[in-house]
């Protein structure tokens, strides 16, 4: 199906995107003009499935901080996209979804299904805002507003519906708060926060995806450098701090590090910035950081006191808050108060028993470290969801923000490959690694043809253990190995890749893994590496369900 038939409409649409700073967008239709126009400053990347197209726009947005844009032109395309939109909504990612068709100076829905489908009704619960327009002349203003709303305040997906309805009532659906203006109350809260930080004996700073979304990594690192306060992160906060910084204790929560979980459990002040306290972070809520005062900084007031009660709520952009701290904290006073605490906590990081012991001939943790060692600091790592996701979080040495792209809130299997395509489109010249599992990868593997078509620099690493590994781990540890529906059947991934035109390699041993990783990083186009690991390899540490975070299982 062709979206745009009128040449003047094509020019207007492309010019609008270019004027608004959009240099790349995604979709699934074969728009001949867009694909053949070499002079266009706007690239169009065509994927095979609408869910994948939205994931690609999501990956583009996470890699750049700018809204990703996707065109959906059929009713089935809208319904196919729901998982992608919900993934972006759950992780507060700015994506603009354009739904409908443009033709002959007006907007038309060719299929009756478009008329029958309540698009805004379907997406209200998973979008930040909905806009409707019914003429091509309105598309510039509509897109401008959609891009602004998607990126403003707490980011999120925005739907721009192209409709034939001549009486439009714009669907107001503000799901997230915007940046709070400075007020006397905010200034008082900031002063209270500073007083607590300067008087604390055992402080910890907990950072989430909001720190990366606001571009706050630099002021965060400066505050930590001067104050020497230990830092922990959520999964989506990884990259805001350098992994090898001694003060960075790692990820908090169910699969958090021993040092991060113990520090938060014993601290007397927890400063949480840009986090939403998911159940994977808190463990049993009644036992979460039980002895601490709590400061919570978030741009969305709805997140504060929603799950964890706090002593000092601050509705603010993370960067704005950290810049205020940077300029006002009494650093000598803080370091004098916390020196013994910091020394103790850093010691936990160094001396905890290793949690990467493995009985595998090929150790998955070692594979991740190999990938890290062969990468540059600006390499973008995209993961699917499962055990490989947590191994990557623990064992890849991230040094920069926006270099880990993963589905956190929704846990969307099949996210990795299309999001990697979006990241590669966003970052020409940079390597992109997609780490996946045999279960996740099979959910969107059709996008291998997209990687080949555009010769993207994707290094795909599949950790193949023959199971839906994370579910199997729960069944092993908490259900006495009563395995149900977790055993996987998989193709030979290396041969499958070759059938698509992707260079394919496989490894059974550590020596073979070293060889194929070295070869893969010498390729400029897409490469797939399959690593066969032990079936019952587990992710550790792990906090059992309904336990406190300090009750950590370090190994089997």
Coordinates of C-alpha atoms in Angstrom, one line a residue:
X1 CA 0.0 0.0 0.0
X2 CA 1.2 3.5 -0.8
X3 CA 0.7 6.1 1.9
X4 CA 1.3 9.2 -0.2
X5 CA 0.1 9.6 -3.8
X6 CA -0.1 13.3 -4.3
X7 CA 3.4 14.7 -5.0
X8 CA 2.7 18.0 -3.4
X9 CA 1.6 16.2 -0.2
X10 CA 4.8 14.2 -0.2
X11 CA 6.9 17.4 -0.4
X12 CA 4.8 19.0 2.3
X13 CA 5.1 16.0 4.6
X14 CA 8.9 15.6 4.2
X15 CA 9.5 19.4 4.4
X16 CA 7.5 19.4 7.7
X17 CA 9.6 16.7 9.2
X18 CA 12.8 18.3 8.0
X19 CA 11.7 21.8 9.3
X20 CA 10.9 20.3 12.7
X21 CA 14.3 18.6 13.0
X22 CA 13.2 15.0 12.2
X23 CA 15.8 13.4 10.1
X24 CA 14.6 9.8 10.3
X25 CA 11.3 8.0 10.7
X26 CA 10.0 4.5 10.7
X27 CA 7.2 2.5 9.2
X28 CA 6.2 -0.7 7.4
X29 CA 4.8 0.5 4.0
X30 CA 6.7 0.6 0.8
X31 CA 6.6 4.3 0.1
X32 CA 8.4 4.4 -3.2
X33 CA 9.1 8.1 -3.2
X34 CA 10.6 8.1 0.2
X35 CA 12.7 5.1 -0.5
X36 CA 14.0 6.4 -3.9
X37 CA 14.5 10.1 -3.2
X38 CA 18.3 10.3 -2.7
X39 CA 18.1 14.1 -2.2
X40 CA 15.8 14.0 0.8
X41 CA 17.3 15.0 4.1
X42 CA 14.9 12.8 5.9
X43 CA 15.6 9.0 5.9
X44 CA 12.8 6.5 5.9
X45 CA 13.5 3.1 7.5
X46 CA 11.1 0.4 6.5
X47 CA 10.6 -2.6 8.9
X48 CA 8.6 -5.8 8.4
X49 CA 6.1 -5.4 11.3
X50 CA 4.4 -2.5 13.0
X51 CA 5.4 -3.6 16.5
X52 CA 9.0 -3.6 15.4
X53 CA 8.6 -0.2 13.7
X54 CA 7.5 1.4 17.0
X55 CA 10.4 -0.4 18.8
X56 CA 12.8 1.1 16.3
X57 CA 11.4 4.6 16.9
X58 CA 11.7 3.9 20.6
X59 CA 15.4 2.8 20.2
X60 CA 16.1 5.9 18.1
X61 CA 14.6 8.1 20.9
X62 CA 16.6 6.4 23.7
X63 CA 19.8 6.6 21.8
X64 CA 19.4 10.3 20.9
X65 CA 17.1 11.9 23.5
X66 CA 15.0 13.2 20.6
X67 CA 11.5 11.9 19.8
X68 CA 11.3 8.9 17.5
X69 CA 8.6 9.1 14.7
X70 CA 6.7 6.2 13.2
X71 CA 4.0 6.1 10.5
X72 CA 1.2 3.5 10.8
X73 CA -1.1 3.4 7.8
X74 CA -3.5 0.5 8.3
X75 CA -6.0 -0.5 10.9
X76 CA -4.1 -3.8 11.6
X77 CA -1.0 -1.7 11.8
X78 CA -2.5 0.2 14.7
X79 CA -3.4 -2.9 16.5
X80 CA 0.0 -4.5 15.8
X81 CA 1.7 -1.5 17.3
X82 CA 0.1 -1.6 20.8
X83 CA 2.9 -3.5 22.5
X84 CA 5.5 -1.1 21.1
X85 CA 3.5 2.0 22.3
X86 CA 3.0 0.4 25.7
X87 CA 6.7 -0.3 26.0
X88 CA 7.6 3.3 25.3
X89 CA 4.9 4.5 27.7
X90 CA 6.1 2.3 30.5
X91 CA 9.7 3.6 30.2
X92 CA 8.8 7.2 29.5
X93 CA 10.2 7.3 26.0
X94 CA 9.3 10.2 23.6
X95 CA 7.7 8.6 20.5
X96 CA 5.3 10.2 18.0
X97 CA 2.9 7.8 16.3
X98 CA 1.3 9.1 13.2
X99 CA -1.8 7.0 12.4
X100 CA -3.7 7.4 9.1
X101 CA -3.1 8.2 5.5
X102 CA -2.2 11.3 3.5
X103 CA -3.4 11.6 -0.1
X104 CA -4.5 14.2 -2.6
X105 CA -4.4 17.3 -0.3
X106 CA -6.7 15.7 2.3
X107 CA -6.6 12.8 4.8
X108 CA -8.3 9.6 3.9
X109 CA -8.9 6.3 5.5
X110 CA -9.0 3.8 2.6
X111 CA -10.4 0.9 4.6
X112 CA -13.7 0.8 6.5
X113 CA -11.7 -0.8 9.3
X114 CA -10.1 2.6 9.9
X115 CA -13.6 4.1 10.4
X116 CA -14.6 1.3 12.7
X117 CA -11.4 1.4 14.8
X118 CA -11.4 3.8 17.8
X119 CA -7.7 4.5 17.6
X120 CA -7.5 7.0 20.4
X121 CA -9.8 4.8 22.5
X122 CA -7.4 1.9 22.0
X123 CA -4.3 3.9 22.9
X124 CA -5.5 6.3 25.7
X125 CA -4.1 4.2 28.5
X126 CA -0.7 3.9 26.9
X127 CA -0.1 7.4 25.5
X128 CA 0.8 10.7 27.1
X129 CA -1.4 12.7 24.7
X130 CA -3.6 12.3 21.6
X131 CA -4.0 14.8 18.8
X132 CA -6.3 14.7 15.8
X133 CA -6.1 16.5 12.4
X134 CA -8.2 16.2 9.3
X135 CA -6.3 18.2 6.6
X136 CA -2.8 18.0 5.2
X137 CA -2.4 21.7 5.9
X138 CA -2.7 21.0 9.6
X139 CA 0.0 18.4 9.7
X140 CA 2.8 20.9 10.4
X141 CA 1.2 22.4 13.5
X142 CA 0.0 18.9 14.6
X143 CA 3.5 17.4 14.3
X144 CA 5.1 20.3 16.0
X145 CA 2.8 20.0 19.0
X146 CA 3.1 16.3 19.1
X147 CA 6.9 16.4 19.1
X148 CA 6.9 19.1 21.8
X149 CA 4.5 17.2 24.1
X150 CA 6.4 13.9 23.6
X151 CA 9.7 15.4 24.8
X152 CA 8.4 18.0 27.4
X153 CA 8.5 17.2 31.1
X154 CA 8.3 13.5 31.6
X155 CA 8.7 12.1 28.1
X156 CA 6.2 9.7 26.6
X157 CA 4.4 8.5 23.4
X158 CA 2.0 10.9 21.6
X159 CA -0.6 9.8 19.0
X160 CA -1.2 12.0 16.0
X161 CA -4.3 10.7 14.4
X162 CA -5.1 11.6 10.8
X163 CA -8.9 11.4 10.5
X164 CA -11.7 12.2 8.0
X165 CA -13.8 13.5 10.9
X166 CA -14.7 17.1 10.0
X167 CA -15.6 18.0 13.6
X168 CA -12.5 17.3 15.7
X169 CA -12.3 17.6 19.4
X170 CA -8.7 17.2 20.3
X171 CA -8.3 14.3 22.8
X172 CA -6.6 15.8 25.8
X173 CA -4.8 13.0 27.6
X174 CA -2.0 14.5 29.7
X175 CA -0.8 11.4 31.5
X176 CA 2.5 12.8 32.8
X177 CA 3.3 16.1 34.6
X178 CA 5.4 18.8 33.2
X179 CA 8.4 20.6 34.7
X180 CA 7.3 22.4 37.9
X181 CA 8.0 26.1 38.0
X182 CA 10.2 27.4 40.7
X183 CA 8.2 28.3 43.8
X184 CA 8.7 29.1 47.4
X185 CA 7.7 25.6 48.3
X186 CA 10.3 24.1 45.9
X187 CA 13.0 26.3 47.3
X188 CA 12.1 25.2 50.9
X189 CA 12.1 21.6 49.8
X190 CA 15.6 22.0 48.2
X191 CA 16.9 23.6 51.4
X192 CA 15.5 20.7 53.4
X193 CA 17.2 18.2 51.0
X194 CA 20.5 20.0 51.3
X195 CA 20.3 20.1 55.1
X196 CA 19.6 16.3 55.2
X197 CA 22.4 15.5 52.8
X198 CA 24.9 17.6 54.7
X199 CA 24.0 16.1 58.0
X200 CA 23.7 12.4 56.9
X201 CA 26.2 9.8 58.1
X202 CA 25.2 7.0 55.8
X203 CA 23.7 8.6 52.6
X204 CA 23.1 6.8 49.3
X205 CA 22.0 8.3 46.0
X206 CA 19.6 6.2 43.9
X207 CA 19.3 7.2 40.2
X208 CA 16.9 6.1 37.5
X209 CA 16.0 6.6 33.9
X210 CA 14.9 10.2 34.7
X211 CA 18.6 11.2 35.2
X212 CA 19.5 10.0 31.7
X213 CA 16.3 11.4 30.1
X214 CA 17.1 14.9 31.5
X215 CA 20.7 14.8 30.4
X216 CA 21.9 15.0 34.1
X217 CA 24.8 12.6 33.9
X218 CA 27.5 15.3 34.0
X219 CA 26.2 17.3 37.1
X220 CA 25.5 13.9 38.8
X221 CA 29.1 12.8 38.3
X222 CA 30.4 16.2 39.6
X223 CA 28.2 16.0 42.7
X224 CA 29.4 12.4 43.4
X225 CA 33.1 13.3 42.7
X226 CA 32.9 16.2 45.3
X227 CA 30.7 14.5 47.9
X228 CA 31.9 10.9 47.6
X229 CA 28.4 9.7 48.3
X230 CA 27.8 6.1 47.1
X231 CA 25.4 5.6 44.1
X232 CA 23.1 2.8 43.1
X233 CA 20.9 2.7 40.0
X234 CA 17.8 1.1 38.5
X235 CA 18.2 -0.9 35.3
X236 CA 17.2 2.2 33.2
X237 CA 19.7 4.4 35.2
X238 CA 22.7 2.4 34.1
X239 CA 25.2 4.5 32.1
X240 CA 24.6 7.7 34.1
X241 CA 27.6 6.7 36.2
X242 CA 30.8 4.9 35.0
X243 CA 30.5 1.2 35.8
X244 CA 34.1 1.2 37.1
X245 CA 33.8 4.2 39.4
X246 CA 34.4 2.8 43.0
X247 CA 31.5 4.8 44.3
X248 CA 29.0 3.2 41.9
X249 CA 27.7 0.1 43.6
X250 CA 25.6 -1.2 40.7
X251 CA 22.0 -2.0 40.2
X252 CA 19.5 -2.1 43.0
X253 CA 16.7 -4.6 43.5
X254 CA 15.7 -8.2 42.8
X255 CA 18.7 -8.8 40.6
X256 CA 20.8 -6.0 42.2
X257 CA 24.3 -6.3 43.4
X258 CA 25.1 -7.3 47.0
X259 CA 26.7 -3.9 47.7
X260 CA 23.8 -1.8 46.3
X261 CA 21.1 -3.7 48.1
X262 CA 23.0 -3.8 51.4
X263 CA 23.9 0.0 51.2
X264 CA 20.3 1.0 50.6
X265 CA 19.1 -1.3 53.4
X266 CA 21.5 0.2 56.0
X267 CA 21.6 3.9 54.8
X268 CA 20.2 6.7 56.9
X269 CA 19.4 8.9 53.9
X270 CA 18.2 7.8 50.5
X271 CA 18.2 10.4 47.8
X272 CA 16.1 9.0 44.9
X273 CA 16.3 10.9 41.5
X274 CA 14.2 10.1 38.5
X275 CA 13.0 6.7 39.7
X276 CA 9.5 5.2 40.0
X277 CA 10.1 2.4 42.7
X278 CA 9.0 -0.6 40.7
X279 CA 8.5 -3.9 42.5
X280 CA 11.7 -5.2 40.9
X281 CA 13.5 -2.4 42.8
X282 CA 11.8 -2.3 46.2
X283 CA 11.4 -6.0 47.1
X284 CA 9.0 -6.1 50.1
X285 CA 7.9 -2.5 50.5
X286 CA 7.7 -2.6 54.3
X287 CA 11.4 -3.6 54.4
X288 CA 12.7 -1.1 51.8
X289 CA 15.4 1.1 53.2
X290 CA 13.8 0.9 56.6
X291 CA 16.1 3.2 58.6
X292 CA 16.4 6.1 56.2
X293 CA 15.0 9.5 55.6
X294 CA 13.9 9.7 52.0
X295 CA 14.2 12.4 49.4
X296 CA 12.4 11.8 46.1
X297 CA 13.0 14.0 43.1
X298 CA 10.8 13.4 40.0
X299 CA 9.4 15.6 37.2
X300 CA 6.0 13.8 37.5
X301 CA 4.3 14.6 40.8
X302 CA 2.1 11.5 40.4
X303 CA 5.2 9.3 41.1
X304 CA 6.0 10.9 44.4
X305 CA 4.5 9.1 47.5
X306 CA 2.8 6.7 45.1
X307 CA 4.6 3.5 46.2
X308 CA 7.3 4.6 48.8
X309 CA 6.5 7.3 51.3
X310 CA 9.1 10.1 51.4
X311 CA 10.1 12.8 53.8
X312 CA 11.1 15.5 51.2
X313 CA 9.2 15.4 47.9
X314 CA 10.7 17.6 45.1
X315 CA 8.9 18.0 41.8
X316 CA 11.7 18.9 39.5
X317 CA 13.7 18.1 36.5
X318 CA 16.7 15.9 37.6
X319 CA 19.3 18.0 35.9
X320 CA 17.9 21.2 37.4
X321 CA 17.9 19.6 40.9
X322 CA 21.5 18.3 40.5
X323 CA 22.8 21.6 39.3
X324 CA 21.3 23.2 42.4
X325 CA 23.0 20.7 44.6
X326 CA 26.3 21.1 42.8
X327 CA 26.3 24.8 43.5
X328 CA 25.1 24.7 47.1
X329 CA 26.4 21.7 48.9
X330 CA 29.0 22.0 51.6
X331 CA 31.3 19.2 50.3
X332 CA 33.9 19.3 53.1
X333 CA 31.2 18.8 55.7
X334 CA 29.7 15.9 53.8
X335 CA 32.9 14.0 53.3
X336 CA 33.8 14.5 57.0
X337 CA 30.5 13.0 58.0
X338 CA 30.5 10.1 55.6
X339 CA 34.1 9.0 55.2
X340 CA 33.9 5.8 57.3
X341 CA 30.5 4.9 55.6
X342 CA 31.9 5.3 52.1
X343 CA 35.0 3.2 53.0
X344 CA 32.8 0.5 54.4
X345 CA 30.4 0.5 51.4
X346 CA 33.1 0.4 48.8
X347 CA 34.6 -2.5 50.7
X348 CA 31.4 -4.4 50.2
X349 CA 31.7 -4.0 46.5
X350 CA 35.3 -5.3 46.5
X351 CA 34.9 -8.2 49.0
X352 CA 31.5 -9.7 48.2
X353 CA 31.7 -13.4 47.0
X354 CA 31.7 -13.5 43.2
X355 CA 28.2 -14.1 41.8
X356 CA 29.4 -15.1 38.3
X357 CA 30.5 -18.7 39.2
X358 CA 29.4 -21.0 36.5
X359 CA 29.5 -24.7 35.6
X360 CA 29.1 -23.9 31.9
X361 CA 31.7 -24.8 29.4
X362 CA 30.9 -21.4 28.0
X363 CA 30.2 -18.9 30.7
X364 CA 27.5 -16.3 29.7
X365 CA 29.1 -13.7 32.1
X366 CA 32.4 -14.1 30.3
X367 CA 30.7 -13.7 26.9
X368 CA 29.3 -10.3 28.0
X369 CA 32.7 -9.2 29.3
X370 CA 34.2 -10.2 25.9
X371 CA 31.7 -8.0 24.1
X372 CA 32.5 -5.2 26.5
X373 CA 36.3 -5.5 26.0
X374 CA 35.9 -5.4 22.2
X375 CA 33.7 -2.3 22.3
X376 CA 34.4 1.4 22.3
X377 CA 33.0 3.7 24.9
X378 CA 30.3 5.0 22.5
X379 CA 29.1 1.6 21.5
X380 CA 25.3 1.3 22.0
X381 CA 24.1 -1.9 23.7
X382 CA 20.5 -3.0 23.2
X383 CA 19.0 -6.0 25.0
X384 CA 15.9 -8.1 24.9
X385 CA 14.4 -9.3 28.1
X386 CA 15.5 -12.2 30.2
X387 CA 18.6 -13.6 31.9
X388 CA 20.8 -12.1 29.2
X389 CA 19.5 -8.6 30.1
X390 CA 20.6 -8.9 33.7
X391 CA 24.0 -10.5 32.8
X392 CA 24.5 -7.5 30.5
X393 CA 23.5 -5.0 33.2
X394 CA 26.1 -6.6 35.6
X395 CA 29.0 -7.5 33.4
X396 CA 29.2 -4.9 30.5
X397 CA 31.2 -1.9 31.6
X398 CA 29.0 1.0 30.6
X399 CA 30.6 4.4 30.8
X400 CA 28.2 6.8 29.1
X401 CA 24.5 7.6 29.3
X402 CA 22.2 6.4 26.4
X403 CA 24.5 3.4 25.7
X404 CA 22.2 0.8 27.3
X405 CA 18.8 0.5 25.6
X406 CA 16.4 -2.0 27.2
X407 CA 12.8 -2.6 28.0
X408 CA 12.5 -2.0 31.8
X409 CA 8.9 -1.5 32.8
X410 CA 7.0 -3.7 30.5
X411 CA 9.7 -6.3 30.0
X412 CA 9.0 -6.7 26.3
X413 CA 10.5 -9.8 24.7
X414 CA 11.2 -9.2 21.0
X415 CA 12.3 -5.6 21.7
X416 CA 16.0 -5.9 21.1
X417 CA 16.5 -6.4 17.4
X418 CA 14.1 -3.7 16.2
X419 CA 15.3 -1.3 18.9
X420 CA 18.8 -2.0 17.8
X421 CA 17.9 -1.1 14.2
X422 CA 16.5 2.2 15.5
X423 CA 19.6 2.9 17.5
X424 CA 21.8 2.1 14.5
X425 CA 19.7 4.5 12.4
X426 CA 20.2 7.1 15.1
X427 CA 23.9 6.7 15.4
X428 CA 25.6 6.4 12.0
X429 CA 29.2 5.3 12.4
X430 CA 28.8 3.8 15.8
X431 CA 28.6 0.1 16.6
X432 CA 25.4 -1.3 18.0
X433 CA 25.4 -4.6 20.0
X434 CA 22.1 -6.4 20.4
X435 CA 22.2 -9.0 23.2
X436 CA 19.3 -11.4 23.1
X437 CA 18.2 -14.9 24.2
X438 CA 16.8 -17.7 22.1
X439 CA 13.3 -17.0 23.4
X440 CA 13.2 -13.2 22.9
X441 CA 15.0 -13.3 19.6
X442 CA 12.4 -15.5 17.9
X443 CA 9.7 -12.9 18.6
X444 CA 10.9 -10.4 16.0
X445 CA 13.7 -12.2 14.1
X446 CA 12.0 -11.2 10.8
X447 CA 13.8 -7.9 11.1
X448 CA 17.1 -9.5 10.2
X449 CA 16.1 -8.7 6.6
X450 CA 15.9 -5.0 7.6
X451 CA 19.4 -5.1 9.1
X452 CA 20.6 -6.6 5.8
X453 CA 18.7 -4.1 3.6
X454 CA 20.3 -1.1 5.3
X455 CA 23.7 -2.9 6.1
X456 CA 23.5 -1.7 9.7
X457 CA 26.5 -2.2 11.9
X458 CA 24.6 -4.6 14.2
X459 CA 26.5 -7.2 16.3
X460 CA 23.8 -9.6 17.4
X461 CA 24.8 -11.9 20.3
X462 CA 22.3 -14.7 21.2
X463 CA 22.8 -16.5 24.5
X464 CA 21.2 -19.8 23.7
X465 CA 20.3 -22.0 26.7
X466 CA 17.3 -23.8 25.3
X467 CA 14.9 -22.3 27.8
X468 CA 12.8 -19.3 28.6
X469 CA 15.6 -18.8 31.1
X470 CA 14.2 -16.3 33.6
X471 CA 10.9 -18.2 34.0
X472 CA 12.8 -21.5 34.3
X473 CA 15.0 -20.0 37.0
X474 CA 11.9 -19.1 39.1
X475 CA 10.5 -22.6 38.6
X476 CA 13.8 -24.1 39.7
X477 CA 14.3 -22.0 42.8
X478 CA 10.8 -21.5 44.1
X479 CA 8.7 -24.3 42.5
X480 CA 11.0 -27.3 43.1
X481 CA 12.0 -27.6 39.4
X482 CA 8.4 -28.2 38.3
X483 CA 9.1 -26.9 34.8
X484 CA 6.2 -25.9 32.7
X485 CA 6.2 -24.4 29.2
X486 CA 9.8 -23.1 29.4
X487 CA 11.7 -25.6 27.2
X488 CA 12.5 -23.9 23.9
X489 CA 12.8 -25.2 20.4
X490 CA 15.1 -23.1 18.3
X491 CA 16.6 -23.0 14.8
X492 CA 20.3 -23.0 14.2
X493 CA 20.6 -19.3 14.6
X494 CA 23.9 -19.0 12.7
X495 CA 22.5 -20.8 9.7
X496 CA 19.3 -18.8 9.9
X497 CA 21.3 -15.6 9.8
X498 CA 23.2 -16.7 6.8
X499 CA 19.9 -17.5 5.0
X500 CA 18.9 -13.8 5.5
X501 CA 22.3 -12.7 4.3
X502 CA 23.8 -11.9 7.7
X503 CA 27.2 -13.3 8.7
X504 CA 26.6 -16.1 11.2
X505 CA 28.9 -17.6 13.7
X506 CA 28.4 -20.1 16.6
X507 CA 30.5 -21.0 19.7
X508 CA 30.4 -23.8 22.1
X509 CA 33.6 -23.0 24.1
X510 CA 35.3 -20.0 25.5
X511 CA 38.1 -20.3 22.9
X512 CA 35.6 -20.4 20.1
X513 CA 33.7 -17.4 21.6
X514 CA 36.9 -15.3 21.7
X515 CA 37.5 -16.2 18.0
X516 CA 34.0 -15.3 16.8
X517 CA 33.7 -12.1 18.8
X518 CA 37.1 -11.0 17.3
X519 CA 35.9 -11.8 13.8
X520 CA 32.5 -10.2 14.3
X521 CA 33.9 -6.9 15.3
X522 CA 35.9 -6.8 12.1
X523 CA 32.7 -6.8 10.0
X524 CA 31.1 -3.5 9.0
X525 CA 27.6 -5.0 8.3
X526 CA 25.2 -7.1 10.5
X527 CA 26.7 -10.1 12.2
X528 CA 25.0 -12.8 14.4
X529 CA 26.9 -14.7 17.0
X530 CA 25.2 -17.7 18.7
X531 CA 26.7 -18.7 22.1
X532 CA 25.5 -22.1 23.5
X533 CA 25.5 -21.9 27.3
X534 CA 24.4 -24.4 29.9
X535 CA 20.7 -24.9 30.1
X536 CA 20.3 -24.3 33.8
X537 CA 22.6 -21.3 34.2
X538 CA 21.0 -18.8 36.7
X539 CA 21.2 -15.1 37.2
X540 CA 22.6 -14.1 40.5
X541 CA 22.3 -12.2 42.8
X542 CA 18.6 -12.7 43.3
X543 CA 16.2 -11.5 46.0
X544 CA 13.4 -14.1 46.5
X545 CA 9.9 -12.7 46.0
X546 CA 8.3 -11.0 49.0
X547 CA 11.7 -10.7 50.7
X548 CA 13.7 -7.7 51.7
X549 CA 16.5 -6.6 49.4
X550 CA 19.3 -7.5 51.8
X551 CA 18.1 -11.1 51.8
X552 CA 20.1 -11.9 48.7
X553 CA 20.8 -15.3 47.2
X554 CA 24.4 -15.0 45.8
X555 CA 24.6 -18.5 44.2
X556 CA 22.8 -21.8 43.9

